[in-house]
Amino acid sequence: MNNSIDSVIHQWSWKLIAIVLGAFTILMLAMTWLFVVYIKPLGNIPQIESLRQQGIQFDIGSCTVGEESKTCVRVMKKHCGYGKNGDFCVIDPK
């Protein structure tokens, strides 16, 4: 009788450990997926900080283009067409 109780406790402890580890793994995978999908790309941060250190303040956000999330900045639409190819706009300052 005592042996069977120890056996059951031992089986339940392994099942509980497996369930907890499985839930933890699923949680970590879900958090990683959320960061990859919903967090802005980190590649633009050095350029943004460089502009801010120069005293240039602007509104930056995330825009959905098709199904992809892209970094966007607020511009003055009436002040576009600058640059060699006419594809630059003036940033709308804060």
Short mmCIF file of C-alpha atoms in Angstrom, two decimals:
data_model
loop_
_atom_site.label_atom_id
_atom_site.label_comp_id
_atom_site.label_asym_id
_atom_site.label_seq_id
_atom_site.Cartn_x
_atom_site.Cartn_y
_atom_site.Cartn_z
CA MET A 1 0.00 0.00 0.00
CA ASN A 2 2.75 2.44 0.96
CA ASN A 3 4.67 1.52 -2.18
CA SER A 4 1.69 2.24 -4.43
CA ILE A 5 1.16 5.68 -2.83
CA ASP A 6 4.83 6.55 -3.38
CA SER A 7 4.53 5.38 -6.98
CA VAL A 8 1.46 7.56 -7.61
CA ILE A 9 3.11 10.60 -5.99
CA HIS A 10 6.22 10.04 -8.08
CA GLN A 11 4.17 9.81 -11.31
CA TRP A 12 2.18 12.95 -10.47
CA SER A 13 5.29 14.93 -9.65
CA TRP A 14 6.78 14.15 -13.08
CA LYS A 15 3.49 15.00 -14.78
CA LEU A 16 3.29 18.29 -12.88
CA ILE A 17 6.88 19.16 -13.80
CA ALA A 18 6.18 18.35 -17.46
CA ILE A 19 3.01 20.49 -17.46
CA VAL A 20 4.78 23.46 -15.82
CA LEU A 21 7.74 23.26 -18.20
CA GLY A 22 5.42 22.92 -21.20
CA ALA A 23 3.37 25.95 -20.14
CA PHE A 24 6.56 27.95 -19.56
CA THR A 25 7.90 27.00 -23.00
CA ILE A 26 4.64 27.96 -24.70
CA LEU A 27 4.61 31.28 -22.82
CA MET A 28 8.20 32.06 -23.88
CA LEU A 29 7.46 31.18 -27.52
CA ALA A 30 4.35 33.39 -27.48
CA MET A 31 6.27 36.33 -26.00
CA THR A 32 9.05 35.93 -28.58
CA TRP A 33 6.50 35.85 -31.39
CA LEU A 34 4.82 39.02 -30.05
CA PHE A 35 8.13 40.86 -29.92
CA VAL A 36 9.06 39.80 -33.44
CA VAL A 37 5.67 40.72 -34.91
CA TYR A 38 4.61 43.80 -32.95
CA ILE A 39 7.76 45.60 -31.79
CA LYS A 40 9.24 48.20 -34.14
CA PRO A 41 12.43 47.20 -35.93
CA LEU A 42 15.43 48.11 -33.79
CA GLY A 43 17.60 49.01 -36.80
CA ASN A 44 16.27 52.58 -36.97
CA ILE A 45 17.04 53.50 -33.37
CA PRO A 46 20.60 54.84 -33.94
CA GLN A 47 19.44 57.18 -36.73
CA ILE A 48 16.50 58.38 -34.63
CA GLU A 49 18.71 59.07 -31.61
CA SER A 50 21.24 60.89 -33.80
CA LEU A 51 18.51 63.24 -35.05
CA ARG A 52 17.18 63.82 -31.55
CA GLN A 53 20.68 64.67 -30.27
CA GLN A 54 20.85 67.31 -33.00
CA GLY A 55 17.70 68.85 -31.53
CA ILE A 56 15.34 67.59 -34.24
CA GLN A 57 12.09 66.49 -32.59
CA PHE A 58 9.46 64.60 -34.54
CA ASP A 59 6.53 62.21 -34.16
CA ILE A 60 7.44 58.62 -34.91
CA GLY A 61 5.05 55.69 -34.98
CA SER A 62 4.27 52.36 -36.48
CA CYS A 63 2.23 52.07 -39.68
CA THR A 64 0.69 48.97 -41.22
CA VAL A 65 1.59 48.64 -44.90
CA GLY A 66 -0.30 45.66 -46.29
CA GLU A 67 0.30 43.08 -43.59
CA GLU A 68 3.72 44.42 -42.57
CA SER A 69 4.47 46.89 -39.77
CA LYS A 70 6.82 49.74 -40.75
CA THR A 71 8.35 52.70 -38.93
CA CYS A 72 6.67 55.96 -39.95
CA VAL A 73 7.26 59.64 -39.24
CA ARG A 74 4.85 62.59 -39.45
CA VAL A 75 5.71 64.93 -42.34
CA MET A 76 4.26 68.13 -43.77
CA LYS A 77 2.57 66.98 -47.00
CA LYS A 78 2.76 70.44 -48.57
CA HIS A 79 6.54 70.43 -48.15
CA CYS A 80 7.48 67.37 -50.20
CA GLY A 81 9.36 66.86 -53.44
CA TYR A 82 12.84 67.72 -52.21
CA GLY A 83 16.06 65.86 -52.90
CA LYS A 84 17.61 64.55 -56.09
CA ASN A 85 14.65 62.26 -56.84
CA GLY A 86 11.97 64.42 -55.23
CA ASP A 87 11.24 61.78 -52.61
CA PHE A 88 12.01 63.78 -49.45
CA CYS A 89 9.53 65.65 -47.25
CA VAL A 90 10.10 68.05 -44.38
CA ILE A 91 9.54 66.47 -40.96
CA ASP A 92 6.61 67.97 -39.06
CA PRO A 93 8.25 69.17 -35.82
CA LYS A 94 6.59 68.70 -32.46
#
